[in-house]
Amino acid sequence: MSEPSRPLRKVLIANRGEIALRVICACKDLGVRTVAIYSEADRYSLHVRFADEAVCIGPAKSSLSYLNIPSVISAAEITNVDAIHPGYGFLSENSDFAEVCHASGIKFIGPRPDVTRMMGLKQIAREKMKEHGVPILPGSEGILESAEHGLEVAAQIGYPVILKASAGGGGRGMRIVREPSELPGAYAAAQSEAASAFSNGDIYCEKFIERPRHIEFQVIADEHGNVEVLGERECSIQRRHQKLIEEAPSAAVTPELRKRIATSLKKAFAAIGYSNAGTVEFLMDTDGSLYFIEVNARIQVEHPVTEFVTGVDLVKAQLRVAQGEKIAAIIGGPVKINGHAIECRINAENPVTFAPSPGRLTALNLPGGVGVRVDTAAYTDGVIPPYYDSLVAKLITHGRDRTEAIARMRRALDMFVIEGIHTSIPLHQQIMADDEFQRAAIDTHFITRFLERQKSGAAGQ
Ligand code: MV4
């Protein structure tokens, strides 16, 4: 093990729920002390219980607590932490927050603020990736200057095209344009929507892929210019831009393609000075080509499937990178993809209407056994508050191959008991039994087709 040049003594976790607990686990494994922050709605949460110290930072509403930068920084200063781990969501990709951390002498566990800011401008990220050999979709060079400029680019690349907000991401502020007559209206709408949602009306344009797979690559980079790529995840099973099921590896990525993309990403990420964990989103066209779309400069919800198939503890790796350690010491050998892993997100929601279903858990049984992992902050008599996202647990299974991972997922779902609220467990049981899912015949329209099949009574076996 390489000696950390800046060993972490104490870390504040600027998050809640399962990811706060996940970070506490990694800190405990490294012998790092932890500080939890919590809102008034989370006083009895497990992250508060299992951290060494805990500070209440405000009312239930996120904007007044987990998103309140002065409150988070005050808690960090009072408890004298060395660093802040932001988890995902909340302040995790807020480069202003990362800057305030550093100005207060606190290490932000993530990429440098200037790099995160650059990745947040999607057309700049696109340009940088292109510059270093990562494949991108045909589209505008930089932002569109006008609707006329959009018409010129679209005429060149061919319809349909998609207009995207430079400061958007995750599906917000996009417009599909199928013919020239639609473009000026779509451009004006996208621009005003982006201006009010992101205070930045910049729009760029790409060729629209009708039926893509959503595939993302895991990157981990140290602060000495070394980058490693830990394979990919298949994330096509989503509903309204909320992922439901993720797996690693993708059944659609060959070892040659994986190698080629990894090589290009190592070059690009070294060149932009990226450090810590990152995810690179791609779309795969029906011909099997992968195209870069955006970078997520944070640890992601679905990181456990990558941990299962690579054996790398990604959150511990984030902490070690922040201590100044080198990737070679952290990964300790060449990356090998071992078997197959699947994650089902268990949400507090009605499995038919998808309406949120917060409340008290009157009974809980977590499944276990070979190849099963549950990441959750849930406990019997605990409450899922209505203020935050509806994730109750992540159920992750591993097998020697996809078939074994599915069998273990079905067994684990059957033994997962949650009473008192509605959850997506029944939905996952039906998807696991679905023929298209079992054949890995998936793309971003899978859920739409699946729900249609359910309605028409043509269920799987
Ligand atoms: C696209 C696309 C088709 N063509 N870009 C949605 C989320 C954001 N990260 C990018 N998104 C898309 N970008 C081009 N050029 C289709 C989507 C898209 C999508 C992508 C991944 C997973 C689910 C999706 C659902 C609808 C649209």
mmCIF file with all atom_site columns, C-alpha atoms in Angstrom, residues 277-363:
data_model
loop_
_atom_site.group_PDB
_atom_site.id
_atom_site.type_symbol
_atom_site.label_atom_id
_atom_site.label_alt_id
_atom_site.label_comp_id
_atom_site.label_asym_id
_atom_site.label_entity_id
_atom_site.label_seq_id
_atom_site.pdbx_PDB_ins_code
_atom_site.Cartn_x
_atom_site.Cartn_y
_atom_site.Cartn_z
_atom_site.occupancy
_atom_site.B_iso_or_equiv
_atom_site.pdbx_formal_charge
_atom_site.auth_seq_id
_atom_site.auth_comp_id
_atom_site.auth_asym_id
_atom_site.auth_atom_id
_atom_site.pdbx_PDB_model_num
ATOM 1  C CA . ALA A 1 277 ? -14.670 8.680   -9.631  1.00 0.00 ? 277 ALA A CA 1
ATOM 2  C CA . GLY A 1 278 ? -16.616 9.533   -12.759 1.00 0.00 ? 278 GLY A CA 1
ATOM 3  C CA . THR A 1 279 ? -19.140 7.975   -15.086 1.00 0.00 ? 279 THR A CA 1
ATOM 4  C CA . VAL A 1 280 ? -19.152 8.449   -18.833 1.00 0.00 ? 280 VAL A CA 1
ATOM 5  C CA . GLU A 1 281 ? -22.557 7.995   -20.475 1.00 0.00 ? 281 GLU A CA 1
ATOM 6  C CA . PHE A 1 282 ? -22.812 6.600   -23.991 1.00 0.00 ? 282 PHE A CA 1
ATOM 7  C CA . LEU A 1 283 ? -25.647 5.740   -26.323 1.00 0.00 ? 283 LEU A CA 1
ATOM 8  C CA . MET A 1 284 ? -25.344 2.538   -28.347 1.00 0.00 ? 284 MET A CA 1
ATOM 9  C CA . ASP A 1 285 ? -27.000 2.575   -31.748 1.00 0.00 ? 285 ASP A CA 1
ATOM 10 C CA . THR A 1 286 ? -28.687 -0.570  -33.122 1.00 0.00 ? 286 THR A CA 1
ATOM 11 C CA . ASP A 1 287 ? -25.528 -1.262  -35.185 1.00 0.00 ? 287 ASP A CA 1
ATOM 12 C CA . GLY A 1 288 ? -23.489 -1.594  -31.945 1.00 0.00 ? 288 GLY A CA 1
ATOM 13 C CA . SER A 1 289 ? -21.639 1.749   -32.188 1.00 0.00 ? 289 SER A CA 1
ATOM 14 C CA . LEU A 1 290 ? -21.109 3.688   -28.966 1.00 0.00 ? 290 LEU A CA 1
ATOM 15 C CA . TYR A 1 291 ? -21.300 7.490   -28.821 1.00 0.00 ? 291 TYR A CA 1
ATOM 16 C CA . PHE A 1 292 ? -20.347 9.695   -25.860 1.00 0.00 ? 292 PHE A CA 1
ATOM 17 C CA . ILE A 1 293 ? -23.172 11.860  -24.475 1.00 0.00 ? 293 ILE A CA 1
ATOM 18 C CA . GLU A 1 294 ? -22.165 13.176  -21.036 1.00 0.00 ? 294 GLU A CA 1
ATOM 19 C CA . VAL A 1 295 ? -19.967 12.846  -17.939 1.00 0.00 ? 295 VAL A CA 1
ATOM 20 C CA . ASN A 1 296 ? -21.340 12.450  -14.410 1.00 0.00 ? 296 ASN A CA 1
ATOM 21 C CA . ALA A 1 297 ? -18.685 13.768  -12.023 1.00 0.00 ? 297 ALA A CA 1
ATOM 22 C CA . ARG A 1 298 ? -19.779 11.762  -8.951  1.00 0.00 ? 298 ARG A CA 1
ATOM 23 C CA . ILE A 1 299 ? -20.202 8.273   -7.526  1.00 0.00 ? 299 ILE A CA 1
ATOM 24 C CA . GLN A 1 300 ? -23.439 6.868   -8.927  1.00 0.00 ? 300 GLN A CA 1
ATOM 25 C CA . VAL A 1 301 ? -26.346 4.952   -7.394  1.00 0.00 ? 301 VAL A CA 1
ATOM 26 C CA . GLU A 1 302 ? -25.507 1.886   -9.491  1.00 0.00 ? 302 GLU A CA 1
ATOM 27 C CA . HIS A 1 303 ? -21.785 1.668   -8.566  1.00 0.00 ? 303 HIS A CA 1
ATOM 28 C CA . PRO A 1 304 ? -22.239 -1.686  -6.708  1.00 0.00 ? 304 PRO A CA 1
ATOM 29 C CA . VAL A 1 305 ? -22.654 -3.714  -9.925  1.00 0.00 ? 305 VAL A CA 1
ATOM 30 C CA . THR A 1 306 ? -19.188 -2.533  -10.981 1.00 0.00 ? 306 THR A CA 1
ATOM 31 C CA . GLU A 1 307 ? -17.844 -3.367  -7.509  1.00 0.00 ? 307 GLU A CA 1
ATOM 32 C CA . PHE A 1 308 ? -19.207 -6.919  -7.802  1.00 0.00 ? 308 PHE A CA 1
ATOM 33 C CA . VAL A 1 309 ? -17.600 -7.640  -11.202 1.00 0.00 ? 309 VAL A CA 1
ATOM 34 C CA . THR A 1 310 ? -14.272 -5.845  -10.637 1.00 0.00 ? 310 THR A CA 1
ATOM 35 C CA . GLY A 1 311 ? -13.751 -6.487  -6.903  1.00 0.00 ? 311 GLY A CA 1
ATOM 36 C CA . VAL A 1 312 ? -12.855 -2.799  -6.431  1.00 0.00 ? 312 VAL A CA 1
ATOM 37 C CA . ASP A 1 313 ? -14.428 -0.892  -3.515  1.00 0.00 ? 313 ASP A CA 1
ATOM 38 C CA . LEU A 1 314 ? -15.196 2.317   -5.410  1.00 0.00 ? 314 LEU A CA 1
ATOM 39 C CA . VAL A 1 315 ? -16.032 4.485   -2.403  1.00 0.00 ? 315 VAL A CA 1
ATOM 40 C CA . LYS A 1 316 ? -12.878 3.397   -0.603  1.00 0.00 ? 316 LYS A CA 1
ATOM 41 C CA . ALA A 1 317 ? -11.017 4.174   -3.844  1.00 0.00 ? 317 ALA A CA 1
ATOM 42 C CA . GLN A 1 318 ? -12.523 7.693   -3.804  1.00 0.00 ? 318 GLN A CA 1
ATOM 43 C CA . LEU A 1 319 ? -11.246 8.246   -0.252  1.00 0.00 ? 319 LEU A CA 1
ATOM 44 C CA . ARG A 1 320 ? -7.794  6.895   -1.101  1.00 0.00 ? 320 ARG A CA 1
ATOM 45 C CA . VAL A 1 321 ? -7.546  9.118   -4.194  1.00 0.00 ? 321 VAL A CA 1
ATOM 46 C CA . ALA A 1 322 ? -8.444  12.073  -1.951  1.00 0.00 ? 322 ALA A CA 1
ATOM 47 C CA . GLN A 1 323 ? -5.566  11.038  0.354   1.00 0.00 ? 323 GLN A CA 1
ATOM 48 C CA . GLY A 1 324 ? -3.174  11.431  -2.544  1.00 0.00 ? 324 GLY A CA 1
ATOM 49 C CA . GLU A 1 325 ? -2.693  7.718   -3.253  1.00 0.00 ? 325 GLU A CA 1
ATOM 50 C CA . LYS A 1 326 ? -2.018  6.366   -6.740  1.00 0.00 ? 326 LYS A CA 1
ATOM 51 C CA . ILE A 1 327 ? -4.408  4.289   -8.839  1.00 0.00 ? 327 ILE A CA 1
ATOM 52 C CA . ALA A 1 328 ? -1.914  1.426   -9.233  1.00 0.00 ? 328 ALA A CA 1
ATOM 53 C CA . ALA A 1 329 ? -1.780  0.996   -5.438  1.00 0.00 ? 329 ALA A CA 1
ATOM 54 C CA . ILE A 1 330 ? -5.541  1.320   -5.065  1.00 0.00 ? 330 ILE A CA 1
ATOM 55 C CA . ILE A 1 331 ? -6.546  -1.105  -7.846  1.00 0.00 ? 331 ILE A CA 1
ATOM 56 C CA . GLY A 1 332 ? -3.554  -3.399  -7.351  1.00 0.00 ? 332 GLY A CA 1
ATOM 57 C CA . GLY A 1 333 ? -3.368  -5.100  -10.757 1.00 0.00 ? 333 GLY A CA 1
ATOM 58 C CA . PRO A 1 334 ? -5.074  -5.249  -14.131 1.00 0.00 ? 334 PRO A CA 1
ATOM 59 C CA . VAL A 1 335 ? -8.859  -4.800  -14.206 1.00 0.00 ? 335 VAL A CA 1
ATOM 60 C CA . LYS A 1 336 ? -10.686 -8.075  -14.886 1.00 0.00 ? 336 LYS A CA 1
ATOM 61 C CA . ILE A 1 337 ? -14.438 -8.433  -15.361 1.00 0.00 ? 337 ILE A CA 1
ATOM 62 C CA . ASN A 1 338 ? -15.574 -11.381 -13.257 1.00 0.00 ? 338 ASN A CA 1
ATOM 63 C CA . GLY A 1 339 ? -19.084 -12.778 -13.879 1.00 0.00 ? 339 GLY A CA 1
ATOM 64 C CA . HIS A 1 340 ? -22.226 -10.677 -13.999 1.00 0.00 ? 340 HIS A CA 1
ATOM 65 C CA . ALA A 1 341 ? -24.047 -8.392  -11.558 1.00 0.00 ? 341 ALA A CA 1
ATOM 66 C CA . ILE A 1 342 ? -27.563 -6.903  -11.566 1.00 0.00 ? 342 ILE A CA 1
ATOM 67 C CA . GLU A 1 343 ? -29.074 -4.173  -9.414  1.00 0.00 ? 343 GLU A CA 1
ATOM 68 C CA . CYS A 1 344 ? -32.796 -3.629  -8.793  1.00 0.00 ? 344 CYS A CA 1
ATOM 69 C CA . ARG A 1 345 ? -33.724 -0.287  -7.282  1.00 0.00 ? 345 ARG A CA 1
ATOM 70 C CA . ILE A 1 346 ? -36.425 -0.887  -4.679  1.00 0.00 ? 346 ILE A CA 1
ATOM 71 C CA . ASN A 1 347 ? -38.439 2.326   -4.543  1.00 0.00 ? 347 ASN A CA 1
ATOM 72 C CA . ALA A 1 348 ? -41.225 3.381   -2.171  1.00 0.00 ? 348 ALA A CA 1
ATOM 73 C CA . GLU A 1 349 ? -43.814 3.649   -4.907  1.00 0.00 ? 349 GLU A CA 1
ATOM 74 C CA . ASN A 1 350 ? -46.938 2.034   -6.243  1.00 0.00 ? 350 ASN A CA 1
ATOM 75 C CA . PRO A 1 351 ? -45.727 -0.687  -8.659  1.00 0.00 ? 351 PRO A CA 1
ATOM 76 C CA . VAL A 1 352 ? -48.588 0.021   -11.076 1.00 0.00 ? 352 VAL A CA 1
ATOM 77 C CA . THR A 1 353 ? -49.086 3.809   -10.957 1.00 0.00 ? 353 THR A CA 1
ATOM 78 C CA . PHE A 1 354 ? -45.513 4.650   -9.832  1.00 0.00 ? 354 PHE A CA 1
ATOM 79 C CA . ALA A 1 355 ? -47.002 7.167   -7.328  1.00 0.00 ? 355 ALA A CA 1
ATOM 80 C CA . PRO A 1 356 ? -44.708 7.770   -4.317  1.00 0.00 ? 356 PRO A CA 1
ATOM 81 C CA . SER A 1 357 ? -45.533 5.660   -1.261  1.00 0.00 ? 357 SER A CA 1
ATOM 82 C CA . PRO A 1 358 ? -43.737 7.101   1.775   1.00 0.00 ? 358 PRO A CA 1
ATOM 83 C CA . GLY A 1 359 ? -44.509 5.882   5.297   1.00 0.00 ? 359 GLY A CA 1
ATOM 84 C CA . ARG A 1 360 ? -43.460 3.608   8.140   1.00 0.00 ? 360 ARG A CA 1
ATOM 85 C CA . LEU A 1 361 ? -41.962 0.163   7.499   1.00 0.00 ? 361 LEU A CA 1
ATOM 86 C CA . THR A 1 362 ? -44.023 -2.137  9.720   1.00 0.00 ? 362 THR A CA 1
ATOM 87 C CA . ALA A 1 363 ? -42.046 -5.234  8.726   1.00 0.00 ? 363 ALA A CA 1
#
